[in-house]
Tab-separated table of C-alpha atoms in Angstrom:
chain	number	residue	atom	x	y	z
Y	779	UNK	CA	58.182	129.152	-13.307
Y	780	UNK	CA	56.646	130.610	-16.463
Y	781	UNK	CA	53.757	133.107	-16.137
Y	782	UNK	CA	50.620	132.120	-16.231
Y	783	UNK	CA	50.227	133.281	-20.161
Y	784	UNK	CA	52.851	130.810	-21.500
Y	785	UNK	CA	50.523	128.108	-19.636
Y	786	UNK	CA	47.630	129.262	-21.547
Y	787	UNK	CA	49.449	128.625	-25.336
Y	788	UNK	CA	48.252	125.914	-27.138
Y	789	UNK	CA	50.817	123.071	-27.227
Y	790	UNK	CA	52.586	123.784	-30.405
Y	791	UNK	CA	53.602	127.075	-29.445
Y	792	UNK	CA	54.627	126.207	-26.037
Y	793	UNK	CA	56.811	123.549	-27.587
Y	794	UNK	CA	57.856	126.460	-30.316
Y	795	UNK	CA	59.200	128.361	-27.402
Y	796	UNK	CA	60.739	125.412	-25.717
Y	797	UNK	CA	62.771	124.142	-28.781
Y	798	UNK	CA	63.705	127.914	-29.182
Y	799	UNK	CA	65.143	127.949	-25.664
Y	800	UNK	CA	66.410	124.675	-25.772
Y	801	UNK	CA	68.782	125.974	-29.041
Y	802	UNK	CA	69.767	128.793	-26.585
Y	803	UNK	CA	70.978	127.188	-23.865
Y	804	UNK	CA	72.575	124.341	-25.890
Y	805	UNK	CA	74.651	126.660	-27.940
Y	806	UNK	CA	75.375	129.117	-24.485
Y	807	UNK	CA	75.718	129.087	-21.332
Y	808	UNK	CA	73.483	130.947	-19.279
Y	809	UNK	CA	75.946	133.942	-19.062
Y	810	UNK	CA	76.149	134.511	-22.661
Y	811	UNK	CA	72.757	133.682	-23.673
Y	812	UNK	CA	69.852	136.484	-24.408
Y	813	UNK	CA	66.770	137.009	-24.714
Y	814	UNK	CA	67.693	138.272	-28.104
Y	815	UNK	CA	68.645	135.056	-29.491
Y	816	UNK	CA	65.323	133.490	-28.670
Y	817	UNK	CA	63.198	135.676	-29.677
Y	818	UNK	CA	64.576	136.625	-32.543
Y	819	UNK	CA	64.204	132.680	-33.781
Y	820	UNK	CA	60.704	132.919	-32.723
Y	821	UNK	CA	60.477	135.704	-34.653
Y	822	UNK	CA	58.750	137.778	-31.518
Y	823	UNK	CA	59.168	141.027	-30.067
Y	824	UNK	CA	61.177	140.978	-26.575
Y	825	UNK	CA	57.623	142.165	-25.052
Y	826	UNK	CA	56.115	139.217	-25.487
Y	827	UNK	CA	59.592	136.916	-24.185
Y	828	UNK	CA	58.420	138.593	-20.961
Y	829	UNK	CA	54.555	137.964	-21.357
Y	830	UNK	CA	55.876	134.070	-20.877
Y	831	UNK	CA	58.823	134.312	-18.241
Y	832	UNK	CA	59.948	137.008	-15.892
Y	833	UNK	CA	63.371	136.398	-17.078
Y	834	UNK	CA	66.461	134.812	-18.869
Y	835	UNK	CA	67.199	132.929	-15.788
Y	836	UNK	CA	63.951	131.564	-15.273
Y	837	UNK	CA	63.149	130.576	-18.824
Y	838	UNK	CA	66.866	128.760	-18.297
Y	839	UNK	CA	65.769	126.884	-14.691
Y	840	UNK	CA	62.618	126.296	-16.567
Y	841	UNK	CA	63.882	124.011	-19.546
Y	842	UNK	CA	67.001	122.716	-16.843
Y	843	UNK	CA	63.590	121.606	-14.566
Y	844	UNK	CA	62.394	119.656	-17.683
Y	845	UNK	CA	65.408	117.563	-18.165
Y	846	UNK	CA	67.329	117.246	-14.611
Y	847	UNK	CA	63.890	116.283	-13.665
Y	848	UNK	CA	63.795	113.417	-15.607
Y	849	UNK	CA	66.603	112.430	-14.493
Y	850	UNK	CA	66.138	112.732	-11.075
Y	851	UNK	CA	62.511	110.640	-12.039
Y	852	UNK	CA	65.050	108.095	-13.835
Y	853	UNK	CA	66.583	107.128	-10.162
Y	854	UNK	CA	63.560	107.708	-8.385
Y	855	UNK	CA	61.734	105.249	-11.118
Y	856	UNK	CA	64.686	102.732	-10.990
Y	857	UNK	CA	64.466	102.888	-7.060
Y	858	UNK	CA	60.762	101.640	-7.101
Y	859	UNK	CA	61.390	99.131	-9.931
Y	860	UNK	CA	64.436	97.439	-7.454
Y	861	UNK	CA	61.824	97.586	-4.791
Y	862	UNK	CA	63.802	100.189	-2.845
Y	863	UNK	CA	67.310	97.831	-3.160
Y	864	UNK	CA	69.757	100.978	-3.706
Y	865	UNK	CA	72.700	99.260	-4.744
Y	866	UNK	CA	70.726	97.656	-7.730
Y	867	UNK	CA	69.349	101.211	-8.242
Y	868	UNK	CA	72.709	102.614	-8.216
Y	869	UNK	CA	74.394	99.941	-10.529
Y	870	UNK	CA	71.743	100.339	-12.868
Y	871	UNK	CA	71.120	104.084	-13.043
Y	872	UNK	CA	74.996	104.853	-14.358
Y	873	UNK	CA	74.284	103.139	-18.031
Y	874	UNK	CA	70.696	104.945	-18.118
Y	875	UNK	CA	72.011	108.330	-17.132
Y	876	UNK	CA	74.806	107.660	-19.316
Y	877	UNK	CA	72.161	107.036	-22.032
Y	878	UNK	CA	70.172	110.693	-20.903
Y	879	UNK	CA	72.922	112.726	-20.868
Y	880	UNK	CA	74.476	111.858	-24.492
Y	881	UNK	CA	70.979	112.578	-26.091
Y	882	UNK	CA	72.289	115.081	-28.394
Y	883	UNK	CA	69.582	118.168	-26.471
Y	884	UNK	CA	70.566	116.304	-22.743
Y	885	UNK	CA	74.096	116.702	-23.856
Y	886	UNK	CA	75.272	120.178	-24.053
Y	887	UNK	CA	72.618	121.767	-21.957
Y	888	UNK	CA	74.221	119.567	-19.257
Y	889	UNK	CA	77.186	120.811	-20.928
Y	890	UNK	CA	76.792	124.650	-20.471
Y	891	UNK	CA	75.261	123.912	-16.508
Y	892	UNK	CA	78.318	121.936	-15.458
Y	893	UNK	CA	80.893	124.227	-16.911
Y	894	UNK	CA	79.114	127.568	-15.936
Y	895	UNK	CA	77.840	126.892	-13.317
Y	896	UNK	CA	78.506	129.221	-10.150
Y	897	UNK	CA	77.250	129.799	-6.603
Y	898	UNK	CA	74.871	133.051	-7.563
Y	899	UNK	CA	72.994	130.320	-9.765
Y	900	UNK	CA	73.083	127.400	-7.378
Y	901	UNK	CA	71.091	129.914	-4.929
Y	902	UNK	CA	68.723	131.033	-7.410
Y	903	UNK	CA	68.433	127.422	-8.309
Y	904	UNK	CA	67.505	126.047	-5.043
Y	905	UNK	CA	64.671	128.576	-4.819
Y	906	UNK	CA	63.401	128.130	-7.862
Y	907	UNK	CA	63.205	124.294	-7.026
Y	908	UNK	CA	61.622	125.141	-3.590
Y	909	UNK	CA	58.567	126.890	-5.163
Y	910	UNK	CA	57.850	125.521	-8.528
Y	911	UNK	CA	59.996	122.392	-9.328
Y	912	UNK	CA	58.796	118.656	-9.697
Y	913	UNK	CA	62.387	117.107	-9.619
Y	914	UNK	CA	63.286	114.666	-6.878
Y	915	UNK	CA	59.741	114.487	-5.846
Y	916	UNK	CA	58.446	111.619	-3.711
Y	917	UNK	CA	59.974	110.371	-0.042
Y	918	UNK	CA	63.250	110.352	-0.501
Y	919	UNK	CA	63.808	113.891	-2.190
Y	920	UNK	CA	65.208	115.251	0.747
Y	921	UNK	CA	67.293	112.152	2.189
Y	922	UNK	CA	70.671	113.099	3.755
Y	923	UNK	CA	71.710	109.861	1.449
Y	924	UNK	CA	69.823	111.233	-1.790
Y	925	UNK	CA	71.623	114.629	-1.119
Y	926	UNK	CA	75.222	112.615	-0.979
Y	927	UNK	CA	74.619	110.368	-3.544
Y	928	UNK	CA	73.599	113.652	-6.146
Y	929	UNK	CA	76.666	115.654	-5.023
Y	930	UNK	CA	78.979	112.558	-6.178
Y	931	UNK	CA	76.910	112.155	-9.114
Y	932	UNK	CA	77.003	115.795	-10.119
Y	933	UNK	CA	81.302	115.991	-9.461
Y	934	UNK	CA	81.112	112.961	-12.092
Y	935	UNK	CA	79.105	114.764	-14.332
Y	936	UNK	CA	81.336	117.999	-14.286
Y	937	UNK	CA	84.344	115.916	-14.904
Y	938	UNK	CA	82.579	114.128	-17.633
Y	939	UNK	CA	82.541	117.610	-19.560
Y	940	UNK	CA	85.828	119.059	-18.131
Y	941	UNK	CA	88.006	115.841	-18.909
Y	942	UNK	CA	85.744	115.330	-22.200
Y	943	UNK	CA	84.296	111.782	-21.592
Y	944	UNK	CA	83.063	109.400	-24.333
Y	945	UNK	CA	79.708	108.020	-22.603
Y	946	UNK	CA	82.153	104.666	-21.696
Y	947	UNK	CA	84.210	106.510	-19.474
Y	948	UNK	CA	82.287	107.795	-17.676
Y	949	UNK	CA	79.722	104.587	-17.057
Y	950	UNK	CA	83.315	102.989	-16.199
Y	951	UNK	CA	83.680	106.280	-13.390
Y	952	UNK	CA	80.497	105.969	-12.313
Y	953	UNK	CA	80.785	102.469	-11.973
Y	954	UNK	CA	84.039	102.420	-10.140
Y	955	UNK	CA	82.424	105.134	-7.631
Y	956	UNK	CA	79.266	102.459	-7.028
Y	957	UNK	CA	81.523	100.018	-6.438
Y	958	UNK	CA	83.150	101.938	-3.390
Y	959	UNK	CA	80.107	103.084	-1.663
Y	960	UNK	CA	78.623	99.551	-1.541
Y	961	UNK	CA	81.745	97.822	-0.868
Y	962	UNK	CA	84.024	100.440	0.681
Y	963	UNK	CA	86.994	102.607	-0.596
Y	964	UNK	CA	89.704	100.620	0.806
Y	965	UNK	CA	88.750	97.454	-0.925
């Protein structure tokens, strides 16, 4: 979570620093990224990077809060909308994820976390989620059946990068996995 002083910017510097990170982690991965980069398009010294995060890694989980959250809001939202009907929430969700992730910022900062990421990060990730995130909030954030449903949603979205998708293959994956968890795998 940012410090306490990035919280205190007025908005169009907090969304200076955001696009600046956002450029970051589009064009790298969190292993090749620096602090350099960004602050060097902000045109700040690397004092005050640390004024407004504690480090690379947060500033990273920060902006990956921002947009996995929304996407993880996108089911939820879809979820209340269908009244709670999951397969109609899963059916549905594919073309509007689909939709998310090809947004050219959604695209390769999904990019760089699918291809890079590793175990070391996953743990970091899952604590910084535990204290400061707002993604998958709401009752069924911590379902047995959300946490299955977001592992085979997250091995589609690492083959969508590895196997280099268009957006129609992998709504035609994703829709091909729906149809065997509400109908079954051997039919």
């Amino acid at each position: 979570m940012p410090k306490e002083t990035f919280y205190n910017l007025n908005e169009d510097k907090k969304t200076l620093i955001e696009k600046a990170l956002i450029k970051e982690f589009e064009s790298n991965p969190l292993c090749e990224a620096t602090v350099k980069n960004i602050v060097e398009d902000l045109n700040i010294s690397r004092g005050s990077f640390y004024q407004y995060f504690y480090s690379l890694e947060e500033s990273y989980f920060y902006i990956l809060d921002k947009f996995t959250g929304e996407v993880h809001s996108l089911f939820l939202n879809l979820l209340e909308k269908n009244k709670g009907n999951i397969n109609k929430t899963l059916e549905d969700y594919g073309r509007e994820l689909a939709d998310e992730i090809f947004k050219g910022e959604y695209y390769y900062i999904y990019r760089n976390k699918f291809l890079y990421w590793n175990m070391s990060l996953d743990r970091d990730w899952k604590q910084y989620v535990a204290s400061n995130s707002k993604a998958c909030e709401g009752n069924y954030g911590e379902s047995e059946q959300v946490h299955y449903l977001g592992a085979l949603v997250h091995s589609l979205m690492q083959r969508l990068f590895l196997e280099e998708w268009s957006k129609e293959e992998f709504v035609d994956h994703y829709s091909l996995y729906v149809k065997w968890i509400i109908g079954g795998i051997g039919r």
